[in-house]
Coordinates of C-alpha atoms in Angstrom, one line a residue:
Chain A
M7 CA 302.3 148.4 -73.7
S8 CA 305.2 147.6 -70.8
V9 CA 307.5 144.6 -71.5
V10 CA 309.8 143.0 -68.8
T11 CA 312.5 140.6 -69.2
N12 CA 313.0 138.9 -66.0
T13 CA 316.6 137.7 -65.6
T14 CA 317.4 136.1 -62.6
T15 CA 321.2 136.7 -60.9
I16 CA 321.6 133.6 -58.8
G17 CA 324.9 134.6 -57.3
A18 CA 326.9 133.1 -53.5
I19 CA 325.9 135.9 -50.8
E20 CA 328.6 138.1 -49.3
A21 CA 329.1 137.3 -46.0
P22 CA 328.0 139.0 -44.0
S23 CA 329.0 139.3 -40.6
R24 CA 325.6 139.8 -38.4
R25 CA 327.1 141.4 -35.8
N26 CA 323.9 143.8 -34.9
T27 CA 322.1 140.4 -35.4
E28 CA 324.3 139.7 -32.9
L29 CA 323.5 142.2 -30.2
A30 CA 319.8 142.4 -31.0
M31 CA 319.5 138.8 -30.4
L32 CA 321.8 139.7 -27.5
A33 CA 319.8 142.2 -26.1
F34 CA 316.9 140.5 -26.6
A35 CA 317.9 137.4 -24.5
V36 CA 319.3 139.7 -21.4
I37 CA 315.0 141.3 -21.2
I38 CA 313.8 137.5 -20.9
P39 CA 315.5 137.0 -18.0
V40 CA 315.6 140.9 -16.0
L41 CA 311.7 140.1 -17.3
A42 CA 311.3 136.8 -15.2
Y43 CA 313.7 138.5 -12.2
L44 CA 310.8 140.9 -12.2
N45 CA 307.8 137.4 -12.6
V46 CA 309.4 136.0 -9.4
G47 CA 309.9 139.0 -7.2
L48 CA 306.2 139.7 -7.8
A49 CA 304.9 136.5 -7.1
I50 CA 307.0 135.7 -4.2
N51 CA 307.5 138.6 -2.3
D52 CA 304.7 140.8 -4.6
E53 CA 307.2 143.6 -5.1
V54 CA 309.4 144.8 -7.4
P55 CA 312.4 143.2 -6.7
S56 CA 315.0 145.1 -4.7
G57 CA 318.5 143.4 -7.0
M58 CA 316.8 143.9 -9.9
I59 CA 318.3 147.3 -11.6
G60 CA 322.1 145.0 -10.1
Y61 CA 321.1 142.4 -11.4
G62 CA 320.1 143.3 -14.9
L63 CA 323.4 145.5 -15.1
G64 CA 325.1 142.3 -13.8
I65 CA 323.9 140.3 -16.8
G66 CA 324.0 142.7 -19.2
L67 CA 327.5 143.9 -18.8
L68 CA 328.2 140.0 -18.8
A69 CA 326.6 139.5 -21.9
G70 CA 328.0 143.5 -23.2
V71 CA 331.7 142.3 -23.2
G72 CA 331.5 139.1 -24.3
H73 CA 329.7 140.8 -27.4
L74 CA 332.5 143.2 -28.0
V75 CA 335.2 140.6 -27.8
V76 CA 333.8 138.3 -30.6
R77 CA 333.1 141.4 -32.6
K78 CA 336.8 142.5 -32.3
F79 CA 338.2 139.2 -32.1
A80 CA 335.6 136.9 -34.2
P81 CA 333.7 139.2 -36.6
Y82 CA 332.4 136.4 -38.7
A83 CA 331.7 134.4 -35.3
D84 CA 328.2 132.9 -35.4
P85 CA 325.9 134.8 -34.4
L86 CA 323.7 132.9 -32.3
L87 CA 325.7 130.8 -29.7
L88 CA 326.7 133.9 -27.7
P89 CA 322.4 135.3 -27.4
L90 CA 321.2 131.6 -26.4
A91 CA 324.1 130.9 -24.1
T92 CA 323.7 134.6 -22.6
L93 CA 319.7 133.4 -22.2
L94 CA 319.8 130.5 -21.0
N95 CA 322.7 131.1 -18.2
G96 CA 320.5 134.2 -17.5
L97 CA 317.3 132.3 -17.0
G98 CA 320.1 129.4 -14.5
L99 CA 320.1 132.7 -12.3
V100 CA 316.8 133.6 -12.1
L101 CA 316.1 129.9 -11.5
I102 CA 318.5 129.8 -8.9
W103 CA 317.4 132.3 -7.4
R104 CA 314.4 131.5 -7.1
L105 CA 315.2 128.9 -4.9
D106 CA 317.3 130.9 -2.8
Q107 CA 313.5 132.5 -2.4
S108 CA 311.9 129.4 -1.2
P109 CA 311.0 129.1 2.7
R110 CA 311.4 125.2 2.8
L111 CA 314.9 125.1 1.4
I112 CA 316.0 128.1 3.7
D113 CA 314.8 125.7 6.5
R114 CA 316.8 122.5 5.2
A115 CA 320.0 124.1 5.2
N116 CA 319.6 125.8 8.1
R117 CA 318.1 121.8 10.0
I118 CA 321.3 120.4 8.2
F119 CA 324.4 122.6 7.7
G120 CA 323.3 125.2 10.2
S121 CA 323.3 128.7 7.5
F122 CA 322.1 129.3 4.5
T123 CA 324.0 130.9 2.2
P124 CA 322.2 131.3 -1.5
D125 CA 323.4 130.7 -4.4
A126 CA 322.7 133.0 -6.5
P127 CA 325.1 135.4 -6.3
K128 CA 327.7 132.8 -6.4
Q129 CA 326.5 131.6 -9.9
L130 CA 326.2 135.4 -10.6
L131 CA 330.1 135.2 -10.0
Y132 CA 330.7 131.6 -11.8
S133 CA 329.1 133.4 -14.7
A134 CA 332.2 136.5 -14.9
I135 CA 334.4 133.8 -14.4
G136 CA 333.2 132.0 -16.8
I137 CA 332.7 135.0 -19.5
A138 CA 336.0 135.1 -18.5
L139 CA 337.4 132.4 -19.9
F140 CA 335.0 132.5 -22.8
V141 CA 336.9 136.1 -23.2
A142 CA 339.9 134.5 -22.8
V143 CA 339.9 131.6 -25.3
L144 CA 338.7 134.1 -28.0
L145 CA 342.1 135.9 -27.3
L146 CA 344.1 133.7 -26.9
L147 CA 343.0 131.0 -29.5
K148 CA 343.9 132.6 -32.8
D149 CA 343.2 129.3 -34.5
H150 CA 341.4 126.4 -33.8
R151 CA 343.9 124.4 -35.8
I152 CA 346.9 125.2 -33.2
L153 CA 344.8 122.8 -30.1
Q154 CA 345.6 120.4 -33.2
R155 CA 349.0 120.4 -32.2
Y156 CA 348.6 119.2 -28.8
T157 CA 346.1 115.5 -29.7
Y158 CA 348.7 113.6 -27.0
I159 CA 349.4 115.8 -24.7
S160 CA 345.4 116.6 -24.4
M161 CA 344.8 112.9 -23.8
A162 CA 347.0 112.8 -21.0
V163 CA 345.9 115.5 -19.1
A164 CA 341.5 114.7 -19.8
L165 CA 343.1 110.9 -18.5
V166 CA 344.9 112.9 -15.3
L167 CA 341.4 115.1 -14.7
L168 CA 339.5 111.7 -14.9
I169 CA 341.5 109.8 -12.3
M170 CA 342.2 112.8 -10.2
P171 CA 338.3 112.4 -8.2
V172 CA 339.3 109.2 -7.1
F173 CA 341.8 110.2 -5.1
F174 CA 339.2 112.6 -3.0
P175 CA 336.2 111.9 -1.1
A176 CA 333.2 111.0 -2.7
V177 CA 330.1 113.3 -2.6
N178 CA 326.8 111.9 -2.2
G179 CA 327.4 108.4 -3.3
A180 CA 329.6 109.8 -6.9
K181 CA 333.2 110.9 -7.0
I182 CA 333.8 113.2 -9.2
W183 CA 334.3 116.1 -7.4
V184 CA 338.0 117.4 -6.2
S185 CA 338.6 119.9 -3.6
I186 CA 341.3 122.2 -3.1
G187 CA 340.9 124.7 -0.4
P188 CA 337.5 125.9 -0.1
F189 CA 336.9 125.2 -3.8
N190 CA 334.6 122.4 -5.7
V191 CA 335.8 121.6 -8.9
Q192 CA 334.6 119.0 -11.3
P193 CA 337.4 117.6 -13.5
G194 CA 334.5 115.9 -15.9
E195 CA 333.2 119.0 -17.4
F196 CA 337.2 120.6 -18.3
A197 CA 337.8 116.6 -19.8
K198 CA 334.9 117.2 -21.7
I199 CA 336.4 119.8 -23.9
I200 CA 339.9 118.2 -24.0
I201 CA 338.5 115.2 -24.8
A202 CA 337.1 116.2 -27.4
I203 CA 340.4 118.0 -29.1
F204 CA 342.1 114.6 -28.2
F205 CA 339.5 113.1 -30.1
S206 CA 339.6 114.7 -33.5
G207 CA 343.0 115.3 -33.5
Y208 CA 343.6 111.6 -33.8
L209 CA 340.6 110.4 -35.9
M210 CA 341.9 113.3 -38.8
V211 CA 345.3 111.0 -38.4
K212 CA 343.3 107.6 -38.7
R213 CA 340.7 108.3 -40.3
D214 CA 340.8 105.9 -43.6
A215 CA 342.4 103.7 -41.9
L216 CA 339.4 103.3 -39.6
A217 CA 336.8 103.8 -42.9
L218 CA 338.3 101.8 -45.3
A219 CA 340.2 98.7 -44.0
S220 CA 337.0 96.5 -42.9
R221 CA 335.8 93.5 -44.2
R222 CA 332.0 93.0 -44.8
V223 CA 330.2 90.7 -43.4
M224 CA 326.0 90.3 -42.8
G225 CA 325.8 94.0 -44.8
L226 CA 328.3 95.8 -42.0
Y227 CA 331.6 96.7 -42.2
L228 CA 334.3 95.1 -39.2
P229 CA 336.7 96.8 -39.3
R230 CA 339.9 94.8 -38.7
G231 CA 341.5 94.2 -35.1
R232 CA 344.3 96.8 -34.7
D233 CA 341.9 99.4 -35.4
L234 CA 339.4 98.0 -33.0
G235 CA 342.1 99.4 -29.9
P236 CA 341.6 102.6 -30.0
I237 CA 337.7 102.1 -29.6
L238 CA 337.9 99.6 -27.3
A239 CA 340.4 101.6 -25.0
V240 CA 338.0 104.2 -24.7
W241 CA 335.4 101.5 -23.9
A242 CA 337.7 100.1 -20.6
M243 CA 338.5 103.6 -19.7
S244 CA 334.7 104.7 -19.3
I245 CA 333.9 100.7 -17.7
L246 CA 336.6 102.0 -15.1
I247 CA 334.9 105.2 -14.8
L248 CA 331.9 103.7 -14.3
V249 CA 333.2 101.1 -11.5
F250 CA 335.7 103.5 -9.4
E251 CA 333.9 107.1 -9.9
T252 CA 330.5 105.6 -9.5
D253 CA 329.6 108.1 -12.5
L254 CA 327.7 107.2 -15.5
G255 CA 327.1 110.5 -16.8
T256 CA 330.7 110.9 -17.5
S257 CA 331.3 107.6 -18.8
L258 CA 328.2 107.3 -21.0
L259 CA 329.1 110.9 -22.1
F260 CA 332.6 110.0 -22.8
F261 CA 331.6 107.4 -24.6
G262 CA 329.0 108.3 -26.9
L263 CA 331.6 111.5 -27.7
F264 CA 334.0 108.5 -28.9
V265 CA 330.9 107.0 -30.8
I266 CA 330.0 110.4 -32.8
M267 CA 333.2 111.1 -34.0
L268 CA 334.1 107.5 -35.1
Y269 CA 331.0 107.9 -37.7
V270 CA 331.8 111.3 -38.1
A271 CA 335.1 110.9 -38.8
T272 CA 334.4 106.7 -40.8
E273 CA 330.7 107.5 -42.5
R274 CA 330.5 104.5 -41.2
T275 CA 327.6 102.4 -39.5
S276 CA 328.8 99.8 -37.8
W277 CA 330.3 102.4 -35.4
I278 CA 326.9 103.0 -34.2
V279 CA 326.7 99.9 -34.3
F280 CA 329.0 99.0 -32.2
G281 CA 328.9 101.7 -29.6
L282 CA 325.3 101.1 -28.7
V283 CA 326.3 96.7 -28.3
M284 CA 329.9 97.9 -26.2
S285 CA 327.8 100.5 -23.9
A286 CA 325.1 98.0 -23.3
A287 CA 326.4 95.7 -22.4
G288 CA 329.0 97.8 -20.3
A289 CA 326.4 99.1 -18.7
V290 CA 324.7 96.2 -18.0
G291 CA 327.4 94.6 -16.3
V292 CA 328.3 96.7 -14.4
A293 CA 325.0 97.3 -12.9
T294 CA 324.8 94.2 -11.8
F295 CA 327.9 94.2 -9.7
E296 CA 328.3 97.8 -8.6
P297 CA 325.4 98.6 -6.1
H298 CA 326.1 102.5 -6.3
V299 CA 324.9 101.1 -10.3
Q300 CA 322.3 98.9 -8.8
Q301 CA 320.6 101.5 -6.8
R302 CA 320.2 104.2 -9.2
V303 CA 318.2 101.8 -11.5
D304 CA 316.5 100.2 -9.1
F305 CA 315.7 104.1 -8.6
W306 CA 314.4 105.1 -11.7
L307 CA 312.4 101.7 -12.0
N308 CA 310.5 102.2 -9.0
P309 CA 310.9 105.7 -7.7
F310 CA 307.7 105.7 -5.8
A311 CA 308.3 102.4 -4.6
Q312 CA 307.6 102.6 -0.5
S313 CA 310.5 101.1 1.1
T314 CA 313.0 103.2 -0.4
W315 CA 311.0 106.3 -0.7
E316 CA 313.3 107.9 1.5
Q317 CA 316.3 107.6 -0.6
S318 CA 314.3 107.9 -4.2
D319 CA 311.7 110.9 -2.7
Q320 CA 313.8 113.1 -5.5
I321 CA 313.4 111.4 -8.2
G322 CA 309.9 110.8 -7.5
Q323 CA 309.2 114.5 -6.9
A324 CA 310.9 116.1 -9.9
L325 CA 308.0 113.8 -11.2
M326 CA 305.7 115.0 -9.3
S327 CA 306.6 118.5 -10.8
F328 CA 306.9 118.1 -13.7
G329 CA 303.0 116.5 -13.9
A330 CA 302.0 120.0 -11.2
G331 CA 303.2 121.8 -14.3
G332 CA 300.6 120.8 -17.0
T333 CA 301.1 122.6 -19.9
L334 CA 301.4 125.6 -19.0
G335 CA 303.5 125.5 -15.7
T336 CA 302.2 127.3 -12.3
G337 CA 303.6 130.1 -13.4
L338 CA 307.5 131.0 -11.7
G339 CA 307.9 131.4 -8.1
Q340 CA 304.2 129.5 -7.6
G341 CA 305.7 125.9 -8.3
N342 CA 306.4 123.3 -5.3
S343 CA 310.0 122.2 -6.8
D344 CA 311.5 123.0 -4.0
L345 CA 309.9 119.4 -2.1
I346 CA 313.0 117.7 -4.0
G347 CA 315.5 119.7 -1.4
F348 CA 319.2 118.7 -1.7
A349 CA 320.6 119.5 -5.6
A350 CA 316.8 121.0 -6.5
N351 CA 318.1 123.7 -8.0
S352 CA 321.4 121.9 -9.8
D353 CA 321.0 118.4 -10.3
F354 CA 317.0 118.8 -10.8
I355 CA 317.0 122.7 -12.2
L356 CA 314.8 120.7 -14.8
S357 CA 311.9 120.2 -13.0
T358 CA 310.7 123.5 -11.7
V359 CA 311.4 125.2 -15.5
G360 CA 309.0 121.3 -15.8
E361 CA 307.0 122.6 -13.1
E362 CA 306.7 126.8 -13.7
F363 CA 306.7 127.3 -16.9
G364 CA 305.5 124.1 -18.2
L365 CA 305.6 121.6 -20.8
A366 CA 306.0 125.2 -23.2
G367 CA 308.5 126.1 -21.4
T368 CA 310.0 123.0 -21.3
M369 CA 309.8 122.5 -25.0
A370 CA 311.4 125.5 -25.4
F371 CA 314.3 125.3 -23.4
L372 CA 315.2 122.0 -24.7
L373 CA 314.7 124.1 -28.5
I374 CA 317.1 126.2 -27.0
Y375 CA 319.9 123.6 -26.3
G376 CA 318.8 121.9 -29.3
L377 CA 319.5 125.2 -31.4
I378 CA 323.1 125.9 -30.3
V379 CA 323.7 122.6 -30.9
E380 CA 322.7 122.8 -34.3
R381 CA 324.4 125.8 -34.7
G382 CA 327.4 123.5 -33.8
V383 CA 326.9 121.1 -36.2
R384 CA 326.2 123.5 -38.6
T385 CA 329.2 124.9 -38.0
A386 CA 330.7 121.6 -38.6
L387 CA 329.6 121.7 -42.1
A388 CA 331.0 125.1 -42.7
A389 CA 334.1 124.3 -41.5
R390 CA 336.7 123.9 -43.9
D391 CA 339.2 121.8 -42.0
P392 CA 338.8 118.4 -41.2
F393 CA 340.4 119.0 -37.8
G394 CA 337.3 121.9 -36.9
K395 CA 334.9 119.7 -38.1
L396 CA 336.0 117.1 -36.0
L397 CA 335.9 119.3 -32.9
A398 CA 332.6 121.0 -33.9
I399 CA 330.9 118.4 -33.7
G400 CA 333.0 116.8 -31.1
L401 CA 332.0 119.7 -28.5
S402 CA 328.4 120.2 -29.5
G403 CA 328.0 116.5 -29.9
A404 CA 328.8 116.2 -26.2
F405 CA 326.4 119.3 -25.1
A406 CA 323.8 116.9 -26.9
I407 CA 324.5 114.7 -24.6
Q408 CA 324.9 116.1 -21.7
V409 CA 321.8 117.4 -22.4
F410 CA 320.3 114.0 -23.0
V411 CA 321.3 112.6 -20.1
V412 CA 320.7 114.8 -17.2
A413 CA 317.0 116.1 -19.0
G414 CA 316.6 112.2 -19.9
G415 CA 317.4 111.2 -15.7
V416 CA 315.6 114.4 -14.4
M417 CA 312.0 113.5 -16.6
G418 CA 312.6 109.3 -16.0
L419 CA 313.5 108.7 -19.4
I420 CA 316.9 106.8 -18.1
P421 CA 318.9 106.0 -14.8
L422 CA 319.4 109.5 -12.7
T423 CA 323.5 110.5 -13.3
G424 CA 325.1 113.0 -11.0
M425 CA 325.4 115.8 -14.4
T426 CA 324.2 118.9 -14.2
M427 CA 322.3 121.0 -17.4
P428 CA 324.4 123.2 -19.0
F429 CA 324.3 127.2 -17.9
V430 CA 320.9 126.7 -15.4
A431 CA 322.2 124.2 -13.2
A432 CA 324.1 125.6 -9.9
G433 CA 327.2 124.6 -9.7
G434 CA 330.6 126.7 -11.2
S435 CA 332.6 123.9 -13.3
S436 CA 329.5 123.3 -15.0
V437 CA 329.3 127.1 -16.3
I438 CA 333.4 127.5 -16.4
A439 CA 333.8 124.9 -18.9
N440 CA 330.7 125.2 -21.1
W441 CA 331.7 128.8 -21.6
A442 CA 335.3 127.3 -22.8
L443 CA 333.3 124.8 -24.7
I444 CA 330.9 128.3 -26.5
G445 CA 334.5 130.4 -26.9
I446 CA 335.9 127.2 -29.0
L447 CA 333.1 126.6 -30.8
I448 CA 332.8 130.6 -32.2
R449 CA 336.2 130.7 -33.0
I450 CA 336.0 128.1 -35.0
S451 CA 332.9 129.1 -36.6
D452 CA 334.7 132.1 -37.3
T453 CA 337.2 130.4 -39.1
A454 CA 334.5 128.6 -40.6
R455 CA 332.4 131.8 -41.9
R456 CA 335.3 134.4 -43.0
P457 CA 334.7 134.8 -46.6
A458 CA 337.5 132.5 -48.3
P459 CA 340.5 134.8 -49.8
A460 CA 340.3 135.1 -53.3
P461 CA 341.6 132.8 -55.6
A462 CA 344.1 133.9 -57.8
P463 CA 343.0 134.8 -60.9
S464 CA 343.4 132.2 -63.3
P465 CA 344.8 133.3 -66.7
D466 CA 342.2 131.2 -68.5
A467 CA 342.2 134.1 -71.5
E468 CA 345.8 133.2 -71.9
M469 CA 345.1 129.1 -71.9
T470 CA 342.3 129.2 -74.0
Q471 CA 343.8 126.8 -77.0
V472 CA 343.4 128.9 -80.4
V473 CA 341.4 125.6 -82.8
R474 CA 343.7 125.8 -86.0
P475 CA 342.3 125.6 -89.3
Chain B
M28 CA 299.5 140.4 -6.7
S29 CA 296.0 140.0 -7.5
E30 CA 295.9 136.9 -9.5
L31 CA 295.2 138.1 -12.9
T32 CA 298.7 139.6 -13.1
L33 CA 300.1 136.9 -12.2
T34 CA 298.9 134.6 -14.8
V35 CA 299.0 137.6 -17.5
M36 CA 302.6 137.7 -16.3
R37 CA 303.1 133.6 -16.6
L38 CA 301.7 133.3 -20.5
G39 CA 303.3 136.4 -21.1
F40 CA 306.7 135.3 -20.3
L41 CA 306.1 131.6 -22.2
A42 CA 305.2 134.1 -24.9
V43 CA 308.5 135.7 -24.9
L44 CA 310.2 133.1 -24.1
W45 CA 308.9 131.4 -27.4
L46 CA 309.0 134.8 -29.1
F47 CA 312.9 134.5 -28.4
V48 CA 313.2 131.3 -30.2
I49 CA 311.3 132.0 -33.1
V50 CA 313.6 135.4 -34.1
A51 CA 316.3 132.4 -33.4
V52 CA 314.7 130.1 -36.1
Q53 CA 314.3 133.5 -38.4
V54 CA 318.1 133.9 -37.8
I55 CA 319.4 130.1 -38.7
R56 CA 316.6 130.5 -41.8
S57 CA 318.5 133.4 -42.9
D58 CA 321.7 131.8 -42.5
L59 CA 320.6 128.7 -44.4
F60 CA 320.7 129.6 -47.7
G61 CA 323.9 130.0 -49.4
T62 CA 322.7 131.6 -52.7
R63 CA 320.5 134.6 -53.6
V64 CA 318.2 134.9 -55.9
T65 CA 317.5 138.4 -57.1
Q66 CA 314.2 139.0 -59.4
R67 CA 315.9 141.6 -61.9
G68 CA 313.5 143.4 -64.6
S69 CA 314.9 145.5 -67.3
R70 CA 312.6 147.8 -68.6
R71 CA 312.6 148.3 -72.0
N72 CA 309.6 150.6 -73.0
A73 CA 309.1 154.0 -71.3
D74 CA 305.7 152.4 -69.7
A75 CA 306.2 151.7 -66.3
R76 CA 306.9 148.0 -65.2
P77 CA 304.0 146.4 -63.6
P78 CA 304.0 145.4 -60.9
Q79 CA 304.3 140.7 -61.0
G80 CA 300.5 140.3 -59.1
A81 CA 299.2 142.6 -61.8
A82 CA 300.6 140.5 -65.0
R83 CA 299.4 137.4 -63.6
Q84 CA 295.4 139.0 -63.1
T85 CA 295.7 140.3 -66.5
A86 CA 296.3 137.2 -67.6
A87 CA 296.3 139.0 -71.3
P88 CA 298.5 138.0 -74.1
P89 CA 301.0 141.1 -73.5
A90 CA 301.1 140.0 -69.9
Q91 CA 302.1 137.0 -71.2
R92 CA 304.6 137.7 -73.4
S93 CA 306.7 139.4 -70.9
Q94 CA 306.7 137.1 -68.6
G95 CA 310.9 135.9 -70.9
G96 CA 308.4 133.3 -73.1
R97 CA 308.1 131.4 -70.9
Q98 CA 304.4 130.7 -71.4
R99 CA 305.0 130.6 -75.5
R100 CA 303.8 127.3 -76.6
G101 CA 306.6 125.1 -78.4
A102 CA 309.5 127.6 -76.5
P103 CA 312.4 125.1 -75.2
T104 CA 312.3 124.5 -71.1
K105 CA 315.7 123.3 -70.9
L106 CA 319.5 123.3 -72.2
V107 CA 321.4 119.9 -72.4
V108 CA 324.9 119.3 -73.2
S109 CA 324.8 116.6 -75.3
E110 CA 329.3 116.3 -76.3
G111 CA 331.9 117.1 -74.4
I112 CA 332.6 116.5 -70.1
L113 CA 329.8 118.1 -69.4
T114 CA 327.6 115.5 -71.3
G115 CA 324.0 114.7 -70.1
T116 CA 324.0 118.3 -68.0
T117 CA 320.4 120.3 -68.1
V118 CA 319.3 123.0 -66.9
A119 CA 316.2 124.1 -66.9
L120 CA 315.2 127.9 -68.0
Q121 CA 313.7 130.1 -66.9
G122 CA 314.0 133.1 -68.4
Q123 CA 317.4 133.6 -66.9
T124 CA 319.9 134.4 -69.0
I125 CA 322.9 131.3 -69.0
T126 CA 326.6 132.7 -69.8
L127 CA 328.8 129.6 -70.9
G128 CA 332.4 129.8 -70.4
R129 CA 335.6 128.7 -68.3
A130 CA 335.3 131.2 -65.6
H131 CA 333.8 130.7 -62.2
D132 CA 330.7 132.4 -62.0
S133 CA 329.5 131.4 -65.8
T134 CA 326.0 129.2 -65.5
I135 CA 327.8 126.7 -67.0
V136 CA 331.9 126.0 -66.1
L137 CA 333.2 124.9 -69.3
D138 CA 336.3 123.2 -68.3
D139 CA 337.8 123.4 -72.4
D140 CA 340.8 124.0 -73.5
Y141 CA 339.5 125.0 -76.7
A142 CA 335.9 127.8 -74.6
S143 CA 337.3 130.9 -73.6
S144 CA 336.7 132.4 -69.8
R145 CA 333.2 134.1 -71.1
H146 CA 333.0 132.5 -74.7
A147 CA 328.8 132.2 -74.9
R148 CA 325.6 133.8 -73.7
I149 CA 321.9 132.3 -74.0
Y150 CA 319.1 134.6 -73.2
P151 CA 315.5 135.5 -74.1
D152 CA 314.8 138.3 -76.1
R153 CA 311.4 140.5 -75.6
D154 CA 309.0 137.9 -77.0
G155 CA 310.5 134.9 -75.5
Q156 CA 312.9 133.7 -78.2
W157 CA 316.5 132.5 -77.3
I158 CA 318.8 133.6 -78.4
V159 CA 322.9 132.9 -78.9
E160 CA 325.8 135.5 -79.1
D161 CA 328.8 135.0 -79.5
L162 CA 330.5 137.1 -76.4
G163 CA 334.2 137.7 -78.5
S164 CA 335.8 133.8 -78.0
T165 CA 338.8 132.5 -79.8
N166 CA 337.8 129.9 -81.1
G167 CA 334.0 131.4 -81.9
T168 CA 330.5 129.6 -80.7
Y169 CA 329.3 127.5 -84.0
L170 CA 325.3 127.1 -84.5
D171 CA 324.9 124.3 -86.2
R172 CA 327.8 125.1 -89.0
T173 CA 328.2 128.1 -88.8
R174 CA 329.9 130.7 -87.1
L175 CA 328.4 133.6 -84.9
T176 CA 328.5 136.5 -84.8
T177 CA 325.7 138.7 -84.4
P178 CA 323.2 137.3 -81.2
T179 CA 321.4 134.7 -83.4
P180 CA 317.6 132.9 -82.9
I181 CA 317.9 129.7 -81.8
P182 CA 316.3 127.1 -83.9
P183 CA 314.8 124.1 -81.5
G184 CA 317.3 121.3 -81.9
A185 CA 320.0 122.9 -83.1
P186 CA 323.4 122.6 -82.4
I187 CA 326.0 124.7 -80.8
R188 CA 329.0 124.4 -80.3
I189 CA 332.0 125.6 -78.0
G190 CA 335.3 124.3 -78.0
K191 CA 334.6 120.2 -77.6
T192 CA 331.3 120.9 -76.0
V193 CA 327.7 121.1 -77.1
I194 CA 324.0 121.5 -76.5
E195 CA 321.0 121.9 -77.8
L196 CA 317.7 123.9 -76.4
R197 CA 315.0 121.1 -76.3
K198 CA 311.4 121.3 -74.7

């Protein structure tokens, strides 16, 4: 007869570094875009694309450099952030390359600009710069708490970055660009990271005043008037961005980011209510007298109106492309999302995903974005210092809002705004800034997941008092 | 390129994309649980340990007894702290060893000046009877009124006193 005593031991998992998991996922994340590249070549040109080896090696090399740097300088970092971002970047490159092959877009470019330059090589270069910045963040930022020292400097820098585009000519109705020589930079993309640093530094100091000094009125905690100051200032700033730069997306991003971080810092639902009411009031107010914003709302409500079709055709075509995709999509290289014309490979790139990958693929895409945000929030939960918590929440919140604003705009859920799908859309600023964002998140997660130093040996036994009978 | 090849590639690509998402979620899943639960069976007889499934299938009295006393009729199911700072704390008895003391890795961490870091442990013996054993504590462990010197079976409802803390086993 056998006798077994089951003993259950519950112990903390010794923090594994998970670098090998990351490497495996990274290899997976490089293979998927290479397959997609092959698929596009076979579908469009009926042959294995000649650039496949070079392309695969290029993205593999970038991913490999990223992985080695993480392995060396952030050994306990989250294993998923880098592979997820690499996959999105790689698929973005494939989609841009696929749209470069479109005869319609080549014709259009030749007709309007007189020449056609493919965007995919440029995007690969931007990705390389992005990875370089990612590496630089990991090398230079040994501890994210250093950023805390630059709270107010980063506020000033963010304001300058946000105001700069006012002095440059508008591109396609929105002043979000700064042109320096041949380069067009979207400072808003970088400002989103810097402003998250300011908010976390500021809220870390002020959160108790904001959370505790409040009166309860009708089930809502109303903060004191003087504590409302900063939220009013940020609100005013985002409204000013909306008015002077006619950039709905950026203003939504900043205000949303501030409300999210206020809520996380203070745990007061009233901030959410305030934020929603104020942003709704601001948006409606601006929309009534700013013609550009009003036009965007009109296009959103009636994308197929005959009278404005000349201008709203992009939105209409995007909606049609989602419909044409159906559940499983038309297959890579076989859709007609190039009918969108202008900005088909930047702001509207999600409609190519929608048409050629279908609902199934779009869901997977959005899930990958969701996973990045989830890892960010998880990092915030695990972080041991309040600044790191707020910064991780802020960065992942900004990322989430950006995805929502772009995807919602392209799908017709909210008025379209000029923002780019992180990592996927063509555009240097977006890719570079988002790689820096992932770099900071990886730095925070490395600090958060690093095993805590062993507690000082407690002299328990010595301290036990002896009962004197 | 034939229609069939393209269709296969299209569906294959979607499958691979979703596979990536699922694998990523699996990685998260392994990350989600901060604690690891290890089932360890210690072999008491020369006889080999039966696989868990086999023990459940036969459901014979010996196999039942091997489950650490969980199935014994009238066996206590929880440990309740009835006096001291932790009053009201309960721990389900599921065949595991419960350690008591001031050490951080104890099952019940006693914040009590009169408790030692590894004070006592409570464990089921091979018949499922719960045993309390003093681990060489400074002030001793008391079952009812008697100071323990050897591992002693716990009668139901008997108070075990450790420093200022009193625990009981209940059904």
